[in-house]
Coordinates of C-alpha atoms and ligand atoms in Angstrom, one line a residue:
X101 CA 0.0 0.0 0.0
X102 CA 1.4 3.4 -0.9
X103 CA 1.8 6.1 1.7
X104 CA -0.5 8.3 -0.4
X105 CA -3.3 5.7 -0.2
X106 CA -2.7 5.2 3.6
X107 CA -3.1 9.0 4.2
X108 CA -6.3 9.2 2.3
X109 CA -7.7 6.0 3.9
X110 CA -7.0 7.4 7.4
X111 CA -9.3 10.4 6.6
X112 CA -12.0 8.2 5.1
X113 CA -11.9 6.1 8.3
X114 CA -12.3 9.2 10.4
X115 CA -15.3 10.4 8.4
X116 CA -17.0 7.0 8.0
X117 CA -16.3 5.9 11.6
X118 CA -19.3 3.8 12.8
X119 CA -20.9 4.0 9.4
X120 CA -22.4 1.1 7.5
X121 CA -19.9 -0.6 5.2
X122 CA -22.2 -3.0 3.5
X123 CA -24.7 -1.8 0.9
X124 CA -28.2 -1.2 2.1
X125 CA -29.8 -1.3 -1.4
X126 CA -29.2 -2.7 -4.8
X127 CA -28.3 0.6 -6.3
X128 CA -27.1 4.0 -5.0
X129 CA -28.1 7.1 -7.1
X130 CA -27.2 10.7 -7.2
X131 CA -27.1 13.8 -9.3
X132 CA -24.6 16.7 -8.6
X133 CA -24.3 19.9 -10.6
X134 CA -21.1 21.0 -12.2
X135 CA -19.6 24.2 -10.9
X136 CA -17.6 27.1 -12.2
X137 CA -15.3 29.1 -9.9
X138 CA -15.8 32.8 -9.8
X139 CA -12.7 32.9 -7.5
X140 CA -10.4 30.1 -8.5
X141 CA -8.7 27.3 -6.6
X142 CA -5.2 27.2 -8.1
X143 CA -2.4 25.6 -6.0
X144 CA -2.3 22.8 -3.5
X145 CA -0.7 23.0 -0.1
X146 CA -1.1 19.2 -0.1
X147 CA -1.5 17.4 -3.4
X148 CA -2.3 14.0 -1.9
X149 CA -5.4 15.3 -0.1
X150 CA -6.1 18.2 -2.5
X151 CA -5.8 20.8 0.1
X152 CA -5.7 24.3 -1.4
X153 CA -3.6 27.3 -0.6
X154 CA -6.6 29.5 -0.8
X155 CA -10.4 29.4 -0.4
X156 CA -12.5 29.6 -3.5
X157 CA -16.1 30.5 -4.6
X158 CA -18.2 29.0 -7.3
X159 CA -21.6 29.0 -9.0
X160 CA -23.2 25.6 -9.7
X161 CA -24.6 24.9 -13.1
X162 CA -28.2 23.9 -12.3
X163 CA -29.2 20.8 -14.2
X164 CA -25.8 20.4 -15.9
X165 CA -23.8 17.9 -14.1
X166 CA -23.3 14.2 -13.5
X167 CA -26.0 11.5 -12.8
X168 CA -24.4 8.5 -11.3
X169 CA -25.5 5.0 -10.1
X170 CA -23.4 2.7 -8.0
X171 CA -24.0 -1.1 -7.7
X172 CA -22.0 -4.1 -6.9
X173 CA -20.1 -6.0 -9.6
X174 CA -20.4 -9.4 -8.0
X175 CA -18.8 -11.7 -10.5
X176 CA -15.7 -9.8 -11.2
X177 CA -12.3 -8.9 -9.7
X178 CA -12.5 -5.3 -11.0
X179 CA -14.8 -2.4 -11.3
X180 CA -16.7 -1.6 -14.5
X181 CA -17.5 1.9 -15.6
X182 CA -20.0 3.2 -18.1
X183 CA -19.7 6.8 -19.2
X184 CA -22.4 8.3 -21.3
X185 CA -23.6 4.9 -22.4
X186 CA -20.2 3.4 -23.3
X187 CA -18.3 0.8 -21.3
X188 CA -14.8 2.1 -20.7
X189 CA -11.6 0.0 -20.8
X190 CA -10.2 -0.2 -17.3
X191 CA -6.8 0.7 -18.8
X192 CA -7.7 4.4 -19.5
X193 CA -6.3 7.1 -17.2
X194 CA -9.9 8.1 -16.3
X195 CA -10.9 4.5 -15.3
X196 CA -7.7 4.0 -13.3
X197 CA -8.2 7.3 -11.5
X198 CA -11.8 6.3 -10.6
X199 CA -10.9 2.8 -9.5
X200 CA -8.0 4.1 -7.4
X201 CA -10.5 6.4 -5.7
X202 CA -13.0 3.5 -5.2
X203 CA -10.2 1.5 -3.4
X204 CA -10.9 3.8 -0.5
X205 CA -14.4 2.4 -0.1
X206 CA -13.9 -1.4 -0.7
X207 CA -15.0 -2.6 2.8
X208 CA -15.4 -5.4 3.5
X209 CA -12.4 -6.0 1.1
X210 CA -13.2 -7.5 -2.2
X211 CA -16.1 -5.3 -3.2
X212 CA -16.0 -4.2 -6.8
X213 CA -18.4 -1.7 -8.3
X214 CA -20.4 -1.0 -11.4
X215 CA -20.5 2.7 -11.9
X216 CA -22.7 4.3 -14.5
X217 CA -22.4 8.0 -15.2
X218 CA -24.2 10.4 -17.5
X219 CA -22.3 13.7 -17.7
X220 CA -24.1 16.5 -19.5
X221 CA -21.0 18.6 -20.3
X222 CA -17.9 17.7 -22.3
X223 CA -15.6 15.5 -20.2
X224 CA -12.1 16.9 -19.4
X225 CA -12.4 20.1 -21.5
X226 CA -12.0 22.4 -18.6
X227 CA -15.8 22.3 -18.0
X228 CA -15.6 20.9 -14.6
X229 CA -16.7 17.3 -15.4
X230 CA -14.4 15.9 -12.7
X231 CA -16.0 18.2 -10.1
X232 CA -19.6 16.9 -10.7
X233 CA -18.3 13.4 -11.4
X234 CA -16.6 12.9 -8.1
X235 CA -19.3 14.7 -6.1
X236 CA -22.0 12.5 -7.7
X237 CA -19.9 9.4 -7.1
X238 CA -19.6 10.2 -3.4
X239 CA -23.3 11.0 -2.9
X240 CA -24.2 7.8 -4.8
X241 CA -21.9 5.8 -2.5
X242 CA -23.5 7.4 0.5
X243 CA -26.9 6.4 -0.8
X244 CA -25.7 2.9 -1.6
X245 CA -24.2 2.3 1.8
X246 CA -26.7 4.3 3.8
X247 CA -24.1 6.6 5.4
X248 CA -25.5 9.2 7.8
X249 CA -22.9 11.9 7.4
X250 CA -23.3 15.6 6.8
X251 CA -22.8 17.1 3.3
X252 CA -19.7 18.9 4.6
X253 CA -18.2 15.5 5.3
X254 CA -19.1 14.3 1.9
X255 CA -17.5 17.4 0.5
X256 CA -14.2 16.4 2.2
X257 CA -14.5 12.9 0.5
X258 CA -15.3 14.4 -2.9
X259 CA -12.4 16.8 -2.5
X260 CA -10.0 13.9 -2.3
X261 CA -11.2 12.8 -5.7
X262 CA -10.9 16.3 -7.3
X263 CA -10.5 19.5 -5.4
X264 CA -13.3 21.4 -7.1
X265 CA -15.6 18.5 -6.5
X266 CA -15.8 19.8 -2.9
X267 CA -18.1 22.6 -4.2
X268 CA -20.4 20.4 -6.3
X269 CA -22.4 19.1 -3.4
X270 CA -24.7 22.2 -3.5
X271 CA -26.6 24.3 -6.0
X272 CA -26.2 28.1 -6.2
X273 CA -23.2 30.0 -4.9
X274 CA -20.7 27.9 -2.9
X275 CA -17.6 28.7 -0.9
X276 CA -14.9 26.2 -0.2
X277 CA -12.9 27.1 2.9
X278 CA -9.2 26.3 2.5
X279 CA -9.0 25.2 6.2
X280 CA -5.8 25.0 8.3
X281 CA -5.9 21.4 9.5
X282 CA -3.0 19.2 8.2
X283 CA -5.5 16.4 7.5
X284 CA -8.0 18.8 5.9
X285 CA -10.9 18.0 8.2
X286 CA -11.8 21.7 8.1
X287 CA -11.3 22.1 4.3
X288 CA -14.8 21.7 2.8
X289 CA -17.4 23.7 1.0
X290 CA -20.6 25.4 2.2
X291 CA -23.5 27.0 0.3
X292 CA -23.8 30.8 0.4
X293 CA -27.3 31.9 1.3
X294 CA -27.9 34.1 -1.8
X295 CA -30.4 33.3 -4.5
X296 CA -30.1 35.3 -7.7
X297 CA -32.7 34.0 -10.2
X298 CA -31.6 36.5 -12.9
X299 CA -28.0 35.2 -12.9
X300 CA -26.9 33.5 -16.1
X301 CA -23.9 31.5 -17.2
X302 CA -23.2 30.8 -20.8
X303 CA -20.9 28.0 -21.9
X304 CA -19.0 28.6 -25.1
X305 CA -17.3 25.4 -26.1
X306 CA -14.5 26.2 -28.6
X307 CA -13.1 22.7 -28.6
X308 CA -14.1 19.5 -26.9
X309 CA -10.6 18.1 -27.2
X310 CA -9.2 16.9 -23.8
X311 CA -6.9 19.3 -22.1
X312 CA -3.2 19.3 -22.9
X313 CA -2.1 19.3 -19.3
X314 CA -4.1 18.2 -16.3
X315 CA -5.0 20.7 -13.6
X316 CA -2.9 19.0 -10.9
X317 CA 0.3 19.1 -12.9
X318 CA -0.4 22.6 -14.0
X319 CA -1.1 23.8 -10.4
X320 CA 2.0 22.1 -9.1
X321 CA 4.1 23.6 -11.9
X322 CA 2.7 27.1 -11.1
X323 CA 3.3 26.9 -7.4
X324 CA 6.8 25.5 -7.8
X325 CA 8.1 27.9 -10.5
X326 CA 6.0 31.0 -11.0
X327 CA 7.8 34.0 -9.4
X328 CA 4.4 35.6 -8.8
X329 CA 2.6 32.7 -7.0
X330 CA 3.5 34.3 -3.6
X331 CA 1.1 37.1 -4.4
X332 CA -1.8 34.8 -5.3
X333 CA -3.2 34.1 -1.8
X334 CA -3.5 37.8 -0.9
X335 CA -5.1 38.6 -4.3
X336 CA -7.6 35.8 -3.7
X337 CA -8.4 37.1 -0.2
X338 CA -9.2 40.5 -1.7
X339 CA -11.3 39.0 -4.5
X340 CA -13.3 36.8 -2.1
X341 CA -14.2 39.8 0.0
X342 CA -15.3 41.8 -3.0
X343 CA -17.3 38.9 -4.4
X344 CA -19.1 38.2 -1.2
X345 CA -20.0 41.8 -0.8
X346 CA -21.1 42.0 -4.5
X347 CA -23.3 38.9 -3.9
X348 CA -24.9 40.4 -0.8
X349 CA -25.7 43.7 -2.7
X350 CA -26.5 41.9 -6.0
X351 CA -24.0 44.2 -7.7
X352 CA -23.5 42.3 -11.0
X353 CA -20.8 44.7 -12.4
X354 CA -18.5 44.2 -9.4
X355 CA -19.1 40.5 -9.4
X356 CA -18.4 40.1 -13.1
X357 CA -15.3 42.3 -13.2
X358 CA -13.8 40.6 -10.1
X359 CA -14.5 37.1 -11.5
X360 CA -13.0 38.0 -14.8
X361 CA -9.9 39.6 -13.2
X362 CA -9.5 36.5 -11.0
X363 CA -9.5 34.2 -14.1
X364 CA -7.1 36.4 -16.0
X365 CA -4.8 36.6 -13.0
X366 CA -4.8 32.8 -12.6
X367 CA -3.9 32.4 -16.3
X368 CA -1.2 35.2 -16.1
X369 CA 0.3 33.3 -13.1
X370 CA 0.5 30.0 -15.0
X371 CA 2.0 31.6 -18.0
X372 CA 4.9 32.7 -15.8
X373 CA 5.6 29.1 -14.7
X374 CA 8.6 27.4 -16.1
X375 CA 7.8 25.7 -18.4
X376 CA 4.9 28.0 -19.2
X377 CA 1.3 26.7 -19.1
X378 CA -0.9 28.3 -21.7
X379 CA -4.5 27.0 -22.1
X380 CA -5.6 29.8 -24.5
X381 CA -6.1 29.0 -28.1
X382 CA -6.4 31.7 -30.8
X383 CA -10.2 31.4 -30.6
X384 CA -10.0 32.1 -26.8
X385 CA -8.3 35.4 -27.3
X386 CA -10.6 36.4 -30.2
X387 CA -13.6 35.7 -28.0
X388 CA -12.2 37.8 -25.1
X389 CA -11.9 40.8 -27.5
X390 CA -15.5 40.2 -28.6
X391 CA -16.7 40.3 -25.0
X392 CA -14.7 43.4 -24.1
X393 CA -16.1 45.1 -27.2
X394 CA -19.7 44.2 -26.2
X395 CA -19.0 45.6 -22.8
X396 CA -17.1 48.8 -23.7
X397 CA -18.7 49.8 -27.0
X398 CA -22.3 48.4 -26.6
X399 CA -22.6 48.7 -22.8
X400 CA -23.7 45.1 -22.3
X401 CA -22.6 43.9 -18.8
X402 CA -21.1 40.6 -19.9
X403 CA -18.0 39.1 -18.4
X404 CA -16.1 35.8 -18.8
X405 CA -14.2 33.3 -16.8
X406 CA -11.9 30.6 -17.9
X407 CA -10.6 27.4 -16.3
X408 CA -8.0 24.8 -17.1
X409 CA -8.9 24.7 -20.8
X410 CA -9.4 27.0 -23.8
X411 CA -13.2 27.5 -23.4
X412 CA -14.8 30.6 -21.9
X413 CA -17.9 30.8 -19.7
X414 CA -19.9 34.0 -19.9
X415 CA -21.5 35.7 -16.9
X416 CA -24.5 37.9 -17.6
X417 CA -28.1 38.7 -16.4
X418 CA -31.5 37.5 -17.7
X419 CA -32.2 41.0 -19.1
X420 CA -29.3 40.6 -21.6
X421 CA -30.0 37.0 -22.5
X422 CA -31.5 37.7 -25.9
X423 CA -28.6 40.0 -26.9
X424 CA -26.0 37.4 -25.8
X425 CA -27.8 34.6 -27.7
X426 CA -27.9 36.8 -30.8
X427 CA -24.2 37.4 -30.6
X428 CA -23.3 33.8 -29.6
X429 CA -25.9 31.5 -31.2
X430 CA -23.9 28.5 -30.2
X431 CA -24.0 29.3 -26.5
X432 CA -25.1 26.7 -24.0
X433 CA -27.3 28.7 -21.6
X434 CA -27.4 27.8 -17.9
X435 CA -29.9 29.1 -15.4
X436 CA -28.3 28.3 -12.0
X437 CA -31.5 29.2 -10.0
Ligands
PMV226 O1 -10.5 20.2 -9.2 P1 -9.5 20.3 -10.3 O2 -8.2 19.6 -9.9 O3 -10.0 19.9 -11.6 O4 -9.0 21.9 -10.4 C1 -9.9 22.9 -10.8 C2 -9.2 24.1 -11.2 C3 -10.0 25.2 -11.8 O5 -11.1 24.7 -12.5 C4 -9.1 25.9 -12.9 C5 -10.4 26.2 -10.8 C6 -11.5 25.9 -9.9 O6 -11.6 26.5 -8.8 O7 -12.4 25.2 -10.3

């Protein structure tokens, strides 16, 4: 057993202490929304447990996410995984990552699982498919085994699969507290009590190609080699304060401009890593100019954010929906509330 596995397993044991370890039903089920960070998580203080250097804040994507079922795979010595209707080879990186995560929950030993997942956004194109995927897997496991644990604790378990999954346990605006604890027992997300029915997110998929470099490798590279990383935590503290206050006042222009600046700052940081990490494609930059043009020349309050991929997500309000759809007919519109 690797030391990484042992560290994760110790946390799982603390969280599931005295919980049921045999299934209570034939199938566990869950849906979790995907989420997009308005203030990004970029950099791990512990890359085994996915503990972040900073807190982060996101908006969940309503009915866009992962629907997962978990059952036993009784006749086999391995898990089986069906993603969007297709059985996956257990040799793909994706299957290996999922199976290694499931190793944490094979009690009594020898349990193997059949996992079926339908994901309603492109997988691994920087559209947060791992966030909703791991969150839905954990909630489906909780349903399958009948665990009586809080959503905060499930958020810790999901975080160990993928950091941003910690935030996908809830709808609406969600804040993930970085925590101070070495084992990360205080590093989980919580919902923010603000409903904003007019808030819109638009997904603009420029390419569905898988990302060139995974977020963990990119984060670690940035933390280790960007000369500017030391400024990131104080910038994030400032952005979080501004975003929370904008949410309370429903001040969309502040919210949008801080979220956009946060994403640009994160990408600027990673571009100064050695070797540099650049997720932009030429289409990404062209779109940014189009959005700035709309804002500056046509006074449309539309902002963007960008994750570990070339695609942009637009932020705007219901009153501008028609104009946005006219300008970007291919947009995938999300109503988070
Ligand atoms: O959870 P991960 O390891 O896929 O990292 C997510 C990183 C960003 O999407 C770029 C930022 C975030 O906070 O979601």
